[in-house]
mmCIF file of C-alpha atoms in Angstrom:
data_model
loop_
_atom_site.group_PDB
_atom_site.id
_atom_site.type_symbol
_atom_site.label_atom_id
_atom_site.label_comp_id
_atom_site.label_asym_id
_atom_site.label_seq_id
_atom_site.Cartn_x
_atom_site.Cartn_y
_atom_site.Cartn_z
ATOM 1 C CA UNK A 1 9.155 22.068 28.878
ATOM 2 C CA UNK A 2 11.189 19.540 30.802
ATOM 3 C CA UNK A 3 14.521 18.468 29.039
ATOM 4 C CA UNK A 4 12.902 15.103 28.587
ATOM 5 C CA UNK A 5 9.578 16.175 26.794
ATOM 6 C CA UNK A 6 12.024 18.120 24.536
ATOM 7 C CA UNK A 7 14.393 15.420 23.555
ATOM 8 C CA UNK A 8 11.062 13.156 22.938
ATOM 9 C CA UNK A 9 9.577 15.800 20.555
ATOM 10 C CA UNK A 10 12.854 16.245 18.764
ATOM 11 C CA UNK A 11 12.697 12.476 17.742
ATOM 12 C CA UNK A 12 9.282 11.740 17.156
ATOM 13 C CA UNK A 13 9.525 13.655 13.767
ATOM 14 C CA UNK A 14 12.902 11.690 12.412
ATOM 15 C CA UNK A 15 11.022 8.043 13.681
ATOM 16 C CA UNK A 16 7.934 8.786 11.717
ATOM 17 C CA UNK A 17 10.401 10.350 8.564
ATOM 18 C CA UNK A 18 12.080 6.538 8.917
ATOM 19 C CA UNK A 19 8.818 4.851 9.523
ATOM 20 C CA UNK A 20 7.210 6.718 6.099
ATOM 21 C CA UNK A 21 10.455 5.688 4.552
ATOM 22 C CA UNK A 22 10.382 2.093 4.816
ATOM 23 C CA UNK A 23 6.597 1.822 4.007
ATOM 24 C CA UNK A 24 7.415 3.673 0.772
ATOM 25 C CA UNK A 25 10.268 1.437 0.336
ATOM 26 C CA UNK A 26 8.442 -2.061 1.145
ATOM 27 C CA UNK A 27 5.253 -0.407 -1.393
ATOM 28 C CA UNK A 28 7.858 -0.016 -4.486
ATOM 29 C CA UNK A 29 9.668 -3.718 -3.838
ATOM 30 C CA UNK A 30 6.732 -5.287 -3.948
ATOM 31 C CA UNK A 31 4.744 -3.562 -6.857
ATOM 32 C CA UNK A 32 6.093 -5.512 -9.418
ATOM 33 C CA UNK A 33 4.460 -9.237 -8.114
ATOM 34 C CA UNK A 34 1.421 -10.492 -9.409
ATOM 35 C CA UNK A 35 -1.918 -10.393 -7.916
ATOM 36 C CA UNK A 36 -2.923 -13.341 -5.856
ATOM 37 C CA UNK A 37 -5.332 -15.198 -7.191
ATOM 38 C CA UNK A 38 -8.149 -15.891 -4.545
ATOM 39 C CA UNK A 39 -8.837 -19.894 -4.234
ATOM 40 C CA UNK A 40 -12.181 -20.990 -4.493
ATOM 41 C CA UNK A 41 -13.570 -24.087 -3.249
ATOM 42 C CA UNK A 42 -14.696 -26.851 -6.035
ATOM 43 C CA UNK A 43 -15.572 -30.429 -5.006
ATOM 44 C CA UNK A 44 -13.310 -32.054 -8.022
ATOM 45 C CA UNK A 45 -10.072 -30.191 -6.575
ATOM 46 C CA UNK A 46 -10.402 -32.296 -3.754
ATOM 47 C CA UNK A 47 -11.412 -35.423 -5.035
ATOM 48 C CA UNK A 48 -8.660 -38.078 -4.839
ATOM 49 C CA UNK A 49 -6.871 -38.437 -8.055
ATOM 50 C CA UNK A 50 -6.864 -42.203 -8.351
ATOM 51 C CA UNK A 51 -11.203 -42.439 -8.036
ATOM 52 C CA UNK A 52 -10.827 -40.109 -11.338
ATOM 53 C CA UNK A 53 -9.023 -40.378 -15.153
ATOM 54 C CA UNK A 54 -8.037 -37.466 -15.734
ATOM 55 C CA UNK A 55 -4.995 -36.246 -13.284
ATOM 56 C CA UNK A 56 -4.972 -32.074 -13.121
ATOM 57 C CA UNK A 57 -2.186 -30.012 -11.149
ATOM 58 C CA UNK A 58 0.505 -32.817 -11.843
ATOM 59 C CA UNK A 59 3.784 -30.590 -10.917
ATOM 60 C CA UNK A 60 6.815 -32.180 -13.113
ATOM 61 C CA UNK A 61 9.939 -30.927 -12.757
ATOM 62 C CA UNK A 62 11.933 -31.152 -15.917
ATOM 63 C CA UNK A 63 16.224 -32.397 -16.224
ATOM 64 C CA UNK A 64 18.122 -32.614 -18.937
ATOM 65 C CA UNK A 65 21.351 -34.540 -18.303
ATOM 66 C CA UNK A 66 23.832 -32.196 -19.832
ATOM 67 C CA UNK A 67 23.623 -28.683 -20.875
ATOM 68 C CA UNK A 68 22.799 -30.000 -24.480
ATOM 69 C CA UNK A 69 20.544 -32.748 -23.683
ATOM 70 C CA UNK A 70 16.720 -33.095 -24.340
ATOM 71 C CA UNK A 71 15.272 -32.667 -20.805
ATOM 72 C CA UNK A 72 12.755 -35.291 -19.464
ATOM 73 C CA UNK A 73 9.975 -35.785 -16.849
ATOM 74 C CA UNK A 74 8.095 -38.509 -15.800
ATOM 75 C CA UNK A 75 4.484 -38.239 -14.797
ATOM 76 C CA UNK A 76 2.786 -40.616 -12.413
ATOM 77 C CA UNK A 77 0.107 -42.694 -15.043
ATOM 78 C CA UNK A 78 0.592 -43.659 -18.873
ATOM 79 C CA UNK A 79 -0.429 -40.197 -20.885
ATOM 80 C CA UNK A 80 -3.754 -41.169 -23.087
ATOM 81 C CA UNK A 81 -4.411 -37.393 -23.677
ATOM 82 C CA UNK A 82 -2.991 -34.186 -22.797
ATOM 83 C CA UNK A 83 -5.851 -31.867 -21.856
ATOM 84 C CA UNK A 84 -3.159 -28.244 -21.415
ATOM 85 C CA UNK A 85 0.037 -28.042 -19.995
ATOM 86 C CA UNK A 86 0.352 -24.229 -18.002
ATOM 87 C CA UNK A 87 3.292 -22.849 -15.637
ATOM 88 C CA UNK A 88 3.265 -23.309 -11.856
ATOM 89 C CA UNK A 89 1.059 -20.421 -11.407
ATOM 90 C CA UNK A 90 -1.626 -21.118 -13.914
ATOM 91 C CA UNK A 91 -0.868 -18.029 -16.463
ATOM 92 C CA UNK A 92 1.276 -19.399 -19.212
ATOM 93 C CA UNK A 93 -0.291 -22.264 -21.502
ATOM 94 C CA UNK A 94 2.589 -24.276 -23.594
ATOM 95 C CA UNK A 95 1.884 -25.698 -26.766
ATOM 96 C CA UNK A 96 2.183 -29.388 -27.457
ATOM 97 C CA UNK A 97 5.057 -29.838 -30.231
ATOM 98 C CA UNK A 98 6.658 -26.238 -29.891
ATOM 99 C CA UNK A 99 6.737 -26.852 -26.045
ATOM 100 C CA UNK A 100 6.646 -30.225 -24.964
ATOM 101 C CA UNK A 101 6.130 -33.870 -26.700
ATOM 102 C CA UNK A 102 4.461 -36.678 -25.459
ATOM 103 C CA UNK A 103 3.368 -40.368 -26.466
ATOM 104 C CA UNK A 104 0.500 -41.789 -25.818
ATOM 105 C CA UNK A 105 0.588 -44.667 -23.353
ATOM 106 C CA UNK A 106 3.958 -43.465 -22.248
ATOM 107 C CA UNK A 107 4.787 -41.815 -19.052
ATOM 108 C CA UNK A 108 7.198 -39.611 -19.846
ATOM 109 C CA UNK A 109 7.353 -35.896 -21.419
ATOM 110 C CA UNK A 110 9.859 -34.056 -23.312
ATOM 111 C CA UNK A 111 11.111 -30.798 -23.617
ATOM 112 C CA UNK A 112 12.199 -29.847 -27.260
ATOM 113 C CA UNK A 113 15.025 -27.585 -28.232
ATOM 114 C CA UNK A 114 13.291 -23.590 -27.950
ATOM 115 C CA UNK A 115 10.855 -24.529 -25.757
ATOM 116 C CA UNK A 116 9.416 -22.034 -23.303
ATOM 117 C CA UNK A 117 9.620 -24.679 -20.363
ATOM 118 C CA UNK A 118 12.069 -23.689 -17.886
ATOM 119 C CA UNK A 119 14.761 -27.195 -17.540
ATOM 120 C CA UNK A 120 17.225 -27.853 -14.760
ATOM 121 C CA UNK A 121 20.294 -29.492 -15.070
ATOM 122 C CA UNK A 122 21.251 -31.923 -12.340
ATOM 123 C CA UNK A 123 24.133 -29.916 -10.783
ATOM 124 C CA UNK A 124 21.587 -27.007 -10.856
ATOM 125 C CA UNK A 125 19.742 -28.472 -7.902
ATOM 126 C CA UNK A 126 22.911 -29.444 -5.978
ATOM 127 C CA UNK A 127 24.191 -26.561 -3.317
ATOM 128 C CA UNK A 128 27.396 -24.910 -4.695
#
């Protein structure tokens, strides 16, 4: 064998070692997020919310003025009913009372002392 096909042969083994290395690696980091959830097309998903009454997906996010404030979010129509109230990705449900209040006819939800609902203070979405 030529010095060259030697040299090539002596590396091949370490670049597949790395290779193996960092696909174990990427496997572990990643092992701990959730499955996806496929989407599935449904006619009312893409119906525009204002030929309907009842508003579903409404992202809020919540603020509470100071650290020890009651943290607030508006929603885009007067609140007749709440039907559920769930987490960004669908798999957490929050209880009305222990959660979150509401009043009927208003537009505006609040967070109650406890509650599982992740808040934001206003210097929390400012860069440092």
């Amino acid at each position: 064998m030529t010095w060259s096909k030697r040299r090539f042969w002596g590396v091949v083994p370490g670049f597949l070692g790395a290779v193996a290395l960092c696909l174990c690696c990427q496997t572990l980091l990643h092992s701990d997020e959730p499955k996806r959830v496929e989407w599935t097309y449904a006619p009312q998903q893409l119906r525009p919310f204002w030929e309907g009454t009842v508003m579903e997906g409404e992202s809020v996010l919540f603020i509470k003025p100071t650290p020890q404030g009651e943290a607030r979010a508006s929603v885009l129509f007067p609140i007749e009913e709440v039907l559920s109230v769930t987490n960004s990705a669908g798999n957490v449900t929050y209880e009305s009372g222990r959660d979150y209040n509401w009043k009927s006819g208003s537009r505006e939800v609040t967070i109650p002392a406890g509650s599982r609902i992740p808040c934001s203070t206003p210097s929390d979405l400012r860069r440092p």
